[in-house]
Amino acid sequence: RNSAAFEVITEEEYSEKYGSKKLQDTFIHVADSVDKHCTKYGKDTDSPSVFTSLFSNNAAEMIRLHTTEQLVKDGYQSIQTVSEVYQFVATMLILSRFRLPTEMVYQEYVPLIEEKHKIHMMPYERFTEIYKRLRGYKVSDRTGDDDADDVWLQKKNRLRQLEPLEKVMFEPSIDILLNKTSGELVLDDELIGSRAGDVESQNHSDRKAGKDGPVADAVADSHLGINFGFRLRLSGESQTDNVRQLLTRLPTLKSVDHDVEIKFDRGYGKMTLLSAVGIKGYSMRTIACEIGSKHPFIKAADAVAFKESLIRDGETDLQDDDDNPMVAIYKELEPFILDGTELGGAQVTSAKKEVEIGPQIGQDNDVDPNRRAKVAVHAYGIRDVFDKKNAVKDLRVFSTGGRLDNETAHSWVVMEKHKLNIHKNVLFSNTKASAERLVVETELLYFCWPLTIADKVAEWFLLRRFRFTGTMGATLASKHLPENEVEREIELSKIMEGCMKSWFGRHKSTEEMKQGSANESMILQRLRTLDWIEDVFEVGLLQSTREDAPWLAVSPDGIIVGTISSDDGLFQEDDRQIIFVEMKTRQSVDTTIKTALEMKEKHGPKVFCDYSDDVFNDCVPSSNRKQLLHQATVTGLKYGLFVTAIIDEGVSQIVQLVVVRFSNEDKSNHVLNLNHVGQPLLGWLYSDEIYNRGFLKEEDCPDFLSSEQKFILVSHYTMWNAVYKKVKESGSDGQFKPLPPIAVIKHFQQYNYNKSKWGLDKSTEFALRILMEGIKIGFEPLYILRHIHALVITTWRHEQSRIIKPYIVQHAAGNGGNGPSTSQIRKKLHNMKLPLTKFVHDFSIQLLRFISSDRYERSLLLQPPNLVSQQVLNNQNAELIRLQDNEICQYIDSLSESGNWPLKSHRLRKYTKSLDLQKLRKHHSACYHHSSSKLPDNQNGARPRVKCTLCSNGTTFRQTSRECSSCRVPLCTEKIDGGKSCFDLWHEADDLNVEHKRVNELVRIQKQQNKRKRKRRRRRRNTESNSNSNSERSESSQYESTNQYDAMGNDAMDELEETGSYSYLNPMPSLPNLNIENLSGIGMEVDFDPELLPAGGDSLNGSIDAAVDGNWST
């Protein structure tokens, strides 16, 4: 710990030295091994031949047999040949390219595809039959009735019977593609996203795609994402046992030339699994588990807890005592306790242990199982202080990487911050420099070295340490050390304490600081518009070139080039001047802005002054005066510009510009004052001996520092020295070369681990891209499809490798044996225009042609020997209705939790746009039977009348008191134009918008007709009343009913005919001749309330009571 120098490498350097070679080897191995296999068995090397070699006849036959069992059981035709399985796969891959309902694709696109490419896809009905009934183990052996409610009995311990299929699916991939010479594998868990009813155990994860579903442990290639195996993790089985069984599928390495490393996810980081890997001859790298890992390094908090437990047990004084065994135990632990101080720096502590773990490999390429080889197990305790969320993060790593561990124990990788905009006006950056920028950079290099090209990035925070920057330099320039030696050392210790808090503490930016940083770019843009300013540049951290004060540094807010000329003649410069910029921006008018406004009135918007004169003291706040002098001293520039600005509603407004001239005398005095403090405080840190050594020892530190201060300085110096040395020694001709902006710095072990885990994550991502949508299936078919998709991705990778291999060979031949870098390979992959989606489309068409050709028939005769023995088989039928019910229920629950169910507004629009609501509208089951029910009563107990969702708009509408019990939208139940009701049309319509427009137009026409009929009836009644008020009327039953309504009054009649229904809020009047059928026949809805009907033996009243009290649904 802290006894060796750190090495800092960039991501590009890591790739060239450790990454690109293995990537090149992997591509070449995939191309060569597949071609060799196909040639051995007389096959072609095109994609269909490769796929049918990987998805072997054995695996396809297993799926055919078990799927046929389910098809026959459900009354469908069996799958006759394996070629039909391949036809199903090809059809599925073509359909996966469409994000449309499957039936629509078949109707509109499949005929065109078949005609264009001269192929025959599987018919829609046959495809859906197989898609829903894919099975991976024997159906007849499944216990329990698939249609019964004993769901747990159905699925208990069944999914383990998928293991024979899991094995056979990837045996060809392992035999053909596993790179035993220089392979890298990743072992991690994959969540198979499914909420189906045939899932035995389900996990939830916000980190993984799919969110909910069973977990399978998986092995994949780290570089290309080629899968080599899955094994479901089921209830009652430990993770360790599951991984052990998965690892048995990998071959034991039997040659001294074999070198395969497996990267474990941190959940697997235990010594027991390390042994399981070592026995197979593989090396490994993993982050140790929090509990049960048997890692030697102990976190500080755990050590404190252990110490407190000893004290509680009676060991009250853990001092030196040879006779006390607890003291001896604790002393043994102390070297393995990780640094727990809050202000400590990045550290790496390592230990090594020889363990008899691996097989003894002989020169005859064979293994003696009775002998064991000793393997060096490296344990790392890494203190990560660059995490944005946690001030300190302790990582414990296991590794058996051998040579790599010895080379990289103290290596750190700097990760570039790619989102930062580094443009051509950023000084000292790698972008193409203009002539004006080169002039500015040349001028600055006389007085300062560039340490960074941007501020607020990782290296900026790091290299500010052990230096006096603007604010700190301004403060310490006024410090005077006591003459007395004792008092002097006390004062220096206090100053160091303050500096350390500034350097090493994690300071949360205030809102003003955040706004100020965000507004700086806006102010720089504003400065570009001023006529006297010709160029504006951005700059990072600068260090003084003075040999007597290398600890002086500064980060100007900008550098400008302009012409200096004041009206009073005080400033007259013939040449353009380089000027540093310091800004003070505010979001509102505070004391700084008020003062600036007052000084603007007094001195004008643009002010010229000398440092420390009256105008300078008026216009520049006291807290910024020495800060400006410090910037002038470090940059060596004669002029500075102090800008006071306000940001109002996103628009920058400059309040005042103060151009300040600095004399050389002022600068020299500033350095002299700072050196009184800086030399004793920091001079010793810049000695050549410590710099060249690369790390700090406590004996190097001066006596005025406390032991805690020494410890913190020692812990931070190593990383500071490594980054500083990288910047200082990377340039040519002794010049500094800043690193690209750094987002974070990770230890080699951590970075290598993260890069290698990419393989399985990418494999999962690729599989989701080609997963077909539109038909809901159970977990078992979904899991089988995940295996098939993995083999499709492998076939795609092989196709890429056939193109990449010649590129690698040609590049190496023209570059002295050096192959292309990782970035060059990625660029080649991008330029060759073979994305996964395009490959899947072309490959599926080729596969359909292949299985109908003579080549396929010939390939069946050239299969390798049978790789599988008899399997044990079983699983339950996918319960699609229950799956849909669960999905809809969860969706409604999510709406209810957010207060959005039932829908209160824009119901038609939401049901049209939301796929989940469309599923609800069309889905019928015992849970969602879509019956017409009454709307809930209002708060005053009255029955509500609301507009029908389907037939109403803002001007034409009908009211109803009924709603759909499942969709929870108001829908009228009366028929439209002699046809179906809105309730029926709502659940049957394919396009609600079209149906809404049609029905609304019918309602409008009906209302116009009713209005004309009403006028005619009124005229007729008035005529008959005038001619013979006592004459008897003889009308039809419909007209008799109309007469009954006259007792309600014209207002009620108008409401009845305008709305199409009438709500009786008062007891129903006596209507002895009321005919309900006649009321329905004229298109009017009458709602009856049981309380309004006469009591006593009425059959209608009794039926209503039964319906209400018996929970019947109508």
CSV table of N, CA and C in Angstrom, one decimal, residues 236-290:
chain,number,residue,atom,x,y,z
A,236,GLY,N,-35.1,-23.2,-4.7
A,236,GLY,CA,-34.5,-24.3,-4.0
A,236,GLY,C,-33.1,-24.6,-4.4
A,237,GLU,N,-32.5,-23.9,-5.4
A,237,GLU,CA,-31.2,-24.2,-5.9
A,237,GLU,C,-30.3,-22.9,-5.6
A,238,SER,N,-29.1,-23.1,-5.1
A,238,SER,CA,-28.3,-21.9,-4.8
A,238,SER,C,-27.6,-21.5,-6.1
A,239,GLN,N,-27.2,-20.2,-6.0
A,239,GLN,CA,-26.5,-19.6,-7.2
A,239,GLN,C,-25.2,-20.4,-7.4
A,240,THR,N,-24.5,-20.7,-6.4
A,240,THR,CA,-23.2,-21.4,-6.5
A,240,THR,C,-23.4,-22.7,-7.2
A,241,ASP,N,-24.3,-23.5,-6.7
A,241,ASP,CA,-24.6,-24.8,-7.4
A,241,ASP,C,-25.0,-24.7,-8.8
A,242,ASN,N,-25.8,-23.7,-9.1
A,242,ASN,CA,-26.2,-23.5,-10.5
A,242,ASN,C,-25.0,-23.2,-11.4
A,243,VAL,N,-24.2,-22.3,-10.9
A,243,VAL,CA,-23.0,-21.9,-11.7
A,243,VAL,C,-22.0,-23.1,-11.9
A,244,ARG,N,-21.9,-23.9,-10.8
A,244,ARG,CA,-21.0,-25.1,-10.9
A,244,ARG,C,-21.5,-26.0,-12.0
A,245,GLN,N,-22.8,-26.2,-12.1
A,245,GLN,CA,-23.4,-27.1,-13.1
A,245,GLN,C,-23.2,-26.5,-14.5
A,246,LEU,N,-23.3,-25.2,-14.6
A,246,LEU,CA,-23.2,-24.5,-15.9
A,246,LEU,C,-21.7,-24.6,-16.4
A,247,LEU,N,-20.8,-24.5,-15.5
A,247,LEU,CA,-19.3,-24.6,-15.8
A,247,LEU,C,-18.9,-26.0,-16.3
A,248,THR,N,-19.7,-27.0,-15.9
A,248,THR,CA,-19.3,-28.4,-16.3
A,248,THR,C,-19.5,-28.5,-17.8
A,249,ARG,N,-20.3,-27.7,-18.5
A,249,ARG,CA,-20.5,-27.8,-19.9
A,249,ARG,C,-19.3,-27.2,-20.7
A,250,LEU,N,-18.4,-26.4,-20.0
A,250,LEU,CA,-17.2,-26.0,-20.7
A,250,LEU,C,-16.1,-27.0,-20.7
A,251,PRO,N,-15.3,-27.1,-21.7
A,251,PRO,CA,-14.3,-28.1,-21.7
A,251,PRO,C,-13.1,-27.8,-20.8
A,252,THR,N,-12.5,-28.8,-20.2
A,252,THR,CA,-11.3,-28.6,-19.4
A,252,THR,C,-10.1,-28.3,-20.3
A,253,LEU,N,-9.4,-27.3,-20.0
A,253,LEU,CA,-8.2,-26.9,-20.8
A,253,LEU,C,-7.1,-27.9,-20.6
A,254,LYS,N,-6.5,-28.4,-21.7
A,254,LYS,CA,-5.6,-29.6,-21.6
A,254,LYS,C,-4.2,-29.3,-22.2
A,255,SER,N,-3.9,-28.0,-22.4
A,255,SER,CA,-2.6,-27.7,-23.1
A,255,SER,C,-2.0,-26.5,-22.4
A,256,VAL,N,-0.7,-26.5,-22.4
A,256,VAL,CA,0.0,-25.3,-21.9
A,256,VAL,C,-0.2,-24.1,-22.7
A,257,ASP,N,-0.7,-24.3,-24.0
A,257,ASP,CA,-0.9,-23.2,-24.9
A,257,ASP,C,-2.3,-22.6,-24.6
A,258,HIS,N,-3.1,-23.3,-23.8
A,258,HIS,CA,-4.5,-22.8,-23.6
A,258,HIS,C,-4.5,-21.7,-22.5
A,259,ASP,N,-5.2,-20.6,-22.8
A,259,ASP,CA,-5.3,-19.5,-21.9
A,259,ASP,C,-6.7,-18.8,-22.1
A,260,VAL,N,-7.6,-19.1,-21.2
A,260,VAL,CA,-9.0,-18.6,-21.3
A,260,VAL,C,-9.3,-18.0,-19.9
A,261,GLU,N,-9.7,-16.7,-19.9
A,261,GLU,CA,-10.1,-16.0,-18.7
A,261,GLU,C,-11.6,-15.8,-18.6
A,262,ILE,N,-12.2,-16.0,-17.5
A,262,ILE,CA,-13.6,-15.8,-17.3
A,262,ILE,C,-13.8,-14.6,-16.3
A,263,LYS,N,-14.6,-13.7,-16.7
A,263,LYS,CA,-14.9,-12.6,-15.8
A,263,LYS,C,-16.3,-12.8,-15.2
A,264,PHE,N,-16.3,-12.8,-13.9
A,264,PHE,CA,-17.6,-13.1,-13.1
A,264,PHE,C,-18.2,-11.8,-12.8
A,265,ASP,N,-19.5,-11.8,-12.8
A,265,ASP,CA,-20.3,-10.7,-12.2
A,265,ASP,C,-20.0,-10.7,-10.7
A,266,ARG,N,-20.1,-9.5,-10.0
A,266,ARG,CA,-19.7,-9.4,-8.6
A,266,ARG,C,-20.6,-10.3,-7.7
A,267,GLY,N,-21.7,-10.7,-8.1
A,267,GLY,CA,-22.5,-11.6,-7.3
A,267,GLY,C,-21.9,-13.0,-7.2
A,268,TYR,N,-20.9,-13.3,-8.1
A,268,TYR,CA,-20.3,-14.6,-8.1
A,268,TYR,C,-18.9,-14.6,-7.5
A,269,GLY,N,-18.5,-13.5,-6.9
A,269,GLY,CA,-17.2,-13.3,-6.4
A,269,GLY,C,-16.8,-14.0,-5.1
A,270,LYS,N,-16.7,-15.3,-5.2
A,270,LYS,CA,-16.4,-16.1,-4.0
A,270,LYS,C,-15.3,-17.1,-4.3
A,271,MET,N,-14.6,-17.5,-3.3
A,271,MET,CA,-13.5,-18.4,-3.4
A,271,MET,C,-14.0,-19.8,-3.9
A,272,THR,N,-15.2,-20.2,-3.5
A,272,THR,CA,-15.7,-21.5,-3.9
A,272,THR,C,-15.9,-21.5,-5.5
A,273,LEU,N,-16.4,-20.4,-6.1
A,273,LEU,CA,-16.5,-20.4,-7.5
A,273,LEU,C,-15.1,-20.3,-8.2
A,274,LEU,N,-14.2,-19.6,-7.6
A,274,LEU,CA,-12.9,-19.4,-8.1
A,274,LEU,C,-12.3,-20.8,-8.2
A,275,SER,N,-12.5,-21.7,-7.2
A,275,SER,CA,-12.0,-23.0,-7.3
A,275,SER,C,-12.6,-23.8,-8.4
A,276,ALA,N,-13.9,-23.6,-8.6
A,276,ALA,CA,-14.6,-24.4,-9.7
A,276,ALA,C,-14.1,-24.0,-11.0
A,277,VAL,N,-13.7,-22.8,-11.2
A,277,VAL,CA,-13.1,-22.3,-12.5
A,277,VAL,C,-11.7,-22.9,-12.6
A,278,GLY,N,-10.9,-22.8,-11.5
A,278,GLY,CA,-9.6,-23.2,-11.6
A,278,GLY,C,-9.4,-24.7,-11.9
A,279,ILE,N,-10.3,-25.5,-11.4
A,279,ILE,CA,-10.3,-26.9,-11.6
A,279,ILE,C,-10.4,-27.2,-13.1
A,280,LYS,N,-11.1,-26.4,-13.8
A,280,LYS,CA,-11.3,-26.5,-15.3
A,280,LYS,C,-10.1,-26.0,-16.1
A,281,GLY,N,-9.1,-25.3,-15.4
A,281,GLY,CA,-8.0,-24.8,-16.0
A,281,GLY,C,-8.1,-23.3,-16.5
A,282,TYR,N,-9.2,-22.6,-16.1
A,282,TYR,CA,-9.4,-21.3,-16.6
A,282,TYR,C,-8.9,-20.3,-15.5
A,283,SER,N,-8.4,-19.1,-16.0
A,283,SER,CA,-8.1,-18.0,-15.1
A,283,SER,C,-9.4,-17.2,-14.9
A,284,MET,N,-9.4,-16.3,-13.9
A,284,MET,CA,-10.7,-15.6,-13.7
A,284,MET,C,-10.4,-14.2,-13.1
A,285,ARG,N,-11.4,-13.4,-13.1
A,285,ARG,CA,-11.3,-12.0,-12.5
A,285,ARG,C,-12.7,-11.6,-12.1
A,286,THR,N,-12.9,-11.2,-10.9
A,286,THR,CA,-14.2,-10.8,-10.4
A,286,THR,C,-14.1,-9.9,-9.2
A,287,ILE,N,-15.2,-9.1,-9.0
A,287,ILE,CA,-15.3,-8.3,-7.8
A,287,ILE,C,-15.9,-9.1,-6.7
A,288,ALA,N,-15.3,-9.1,-5.5
A,288,ALA,CA,-15.8,-10.0,-4.4
A,288,ALA,C,-17.1,-9.6,-3.9
A,289,CYS,N,-17.9,-10.6,-3.5
A,289,CYS,CA,-19.2,-10.3,-2.8
A,289,CYS,C,-19.0,-9.6,-1.5
A,290,GLU,N,-20.0,-8.9,-1.1
A,290,GLU,CA,-19.9,-8.2,0.2
A,290,GLU,C,-19.8,-9.3,1.4
